Amino acid sequence: MATNPLPTALLGLAVLAISVPAAQAESVHLRPKAVVELFTSQGCAQCPPADAMLTSLAERGDVVALAYHVNYWDYIGWEDTFGDQSFADRQRAYAKSWGSSRIYTPQMVVNGAKGVVGSRRDEVQEAVDGASLPLPVDVERDGDMLKVDVPAHSSLGNATVWLVTYLDRAEVAIENGDNAGKSMVYTRVVTDRQVLGMWEAHTGAEFKLPLPEVLGDHNGGFAVVVQQERKGLPGLILGAAAYDR
């Protein structure tokens, strides 16, 4: 679950497309209004309602929903099967960028701009309804290759383009901790974040991704997220798209 830049082979800027028919079950989500990042834990008693709400958001065509499982609840008796220190670090980085040292679960971050309690449905809905993303991210499949085009937009500042892979659905029987005895269903569980490259406002950016290598055997899909940084901390998300196989 590292966040290192992709190997050259995955960047694939000069790789030719392979003519293989696209899978009928695939779907591409373009022009979303919001990227919702849920910071959650299998050991958090208050998280199941937020996990369920993320599942509902994932079904919307105008939301890219991502679940980051943190590991700081593991000490209470159950080690989150998807938890990762880098995800907790990402949540802390958001807090620091907002001038806070406090983190909590469940927390939903909308477009990198606002954090809300993930179990408060009305607050989450209000944040999503008021959200917008100014930058389109176009995705087109050609055989086993996926072309990602992020056009220029001179009124915006430069940003980093991230590839975020995820499990579409996973069911976990929790044996200990505050949720002991529950069988939980999780959706859009983030497995990895890697840098695709930089997006420059005056020139745009284009990437070609070899789908079999990006998805591997287990991932159900991925999101491409264009996000600004401020002093090395996560800033506003400008655009996104998602691909589900």
mmCIF file with all atom_site columns, C-alpha atoms in Angstrom, residues 41-45 70-80 83 85 92 105 176-178:
data_model
loop_
_atom_site.group_PDB
_atom_site.id
_atom_site.type_symbol
_atom_site.label_atom_id
_atom_site.label_alt_id
_atom_site.label_comp_id
_atom_site.label_asym_id
_atom_site.label_entity_id
_atom_site.label_seq_id
_atom_site.pdbx_PDB_ins_code
_atom_site.Cartn_x
_atom_site.Cartn_y
_atom_site.Cartn_z
_atom_site.occupancy
_atom_site.B_iso_or_equiv
_atom_site.pdbx_formal_charge
_atom_site.auth_seq_id
_atom_site.auth_comp_id
_atom_site.auth_asym_id
_atom_site.auth_atom_id
_atom_site.pdbx_PDB_model_num
ATOM 1  C CA . SER A 1 41  ? -11.943 1.499  10.809 1.00 0.00 ? 41  SER A CA 1
ATOM 2  C CA . GLN A 1 42  ? -13.355 -1.947 11.451 1.00 0.00 ? 42  GLN A CA 1
ATOM 3  C CA . GLY A 1 43  ? -12.627 -1.333 15.142 1.00 0.00 ? 43  GLY A CA 1
ATOM 4  C CA . CYS A 1 44  ? -14.650 1.890  15.359 1.00 0.00 ? 44  CYS A CA 1
ATOM 5  C CA . ALA A 1 45  ? -18.099 1.484  16.943 1.00 0.00 ? 45  ALA A CA 1
ATOM 6  C CA . VAL A 1 70  ? -6.852  3.628  9.232  1.00 0.00 ? 70  VAL A CA 1
ATOM 7  C CA . ASN A 1 71  ? -4.918  1.589  11.755 1.00 0.00 ? 71  ASN A CA 1
ATOM 8  C CA . TYR A 1 72  ? -5.065  3.656  14.948 1.00 0.00 ? 72  TYR A CA 1
ATOM 9  C CA . TRP A 1 73  ? -8.025  1.678  16.346 1.00 0.00 ? 73  TRP A CA 1
ATOM 10 C CA . ASP A 1 74  ? -6.169  -1.641 16.092 1.00 0.00 ? 74  ASP A CA 1
ATOM 11 C CA . TYR A 1 75  ? -5.059  -1.465 19.741 1.00 0.00 ? 75  TYR A CA 1
ATOM 12 C CA . ILE A 1 76  ? -8.574  -2.111 21.093 1.00 0.00 ? 76  ILE A CA 1
ATOM 13 C CA . GLY A 1 77  ? -8.536  -5.760 20.055 1.00 0.00 ? 77  GLY A CA 1
ATOM 14 C CA . TRP A 1 78  ? -9.162  -6.017 16.337 1.00 0.00 ? 78  TRP A CA 1
ATOM 15 C CA . GLU A 1 79  ? -6.637  -5.313 13.592 1.00 0.00 ? 79  GLU A CA 1
ATOM 16 C CA . ASP A 1 80  ? -8.365  -3.766 10.594 1.00 0.00 ? 80  ASP A CA 1
ATOM 17 C CA . GLY A 1 83  ? -5.812  -0.665 7.692  1.00 0.00 ? 83  GLY A CA 1
ATOM 18 C CA . GLN A 1 85  ? -0.410  3.650  8.333  1.00 0.00 ? 85  GLN A CA 1
ATOM 19 C CA . ARG A 1 92  ? -3.385  13.678 9.634  1.00 0.00 ? 92  ARG A CA 1
ATOM 20 C CA . THR A 1 105 ? -13.409 8.252  12.632 1.00 0.00 ? 105 THR A CA 1
ATOM 21 C CA . ASN A 1 176 ? -13.061 -8.767 18.432 1.00 0.00 ? 176 ASN A CA 1
ATOM 22 C CA . GLY A 1 177 ? -13.206 -5.111 19.372 1.00 0.00 ? 177 GLY A CA 1
ATOM 23 C CA . ASP A 1 178 ? -16.200 -2.791 19.472 1.00 0.00 ? 178 ASP A CA 1
#
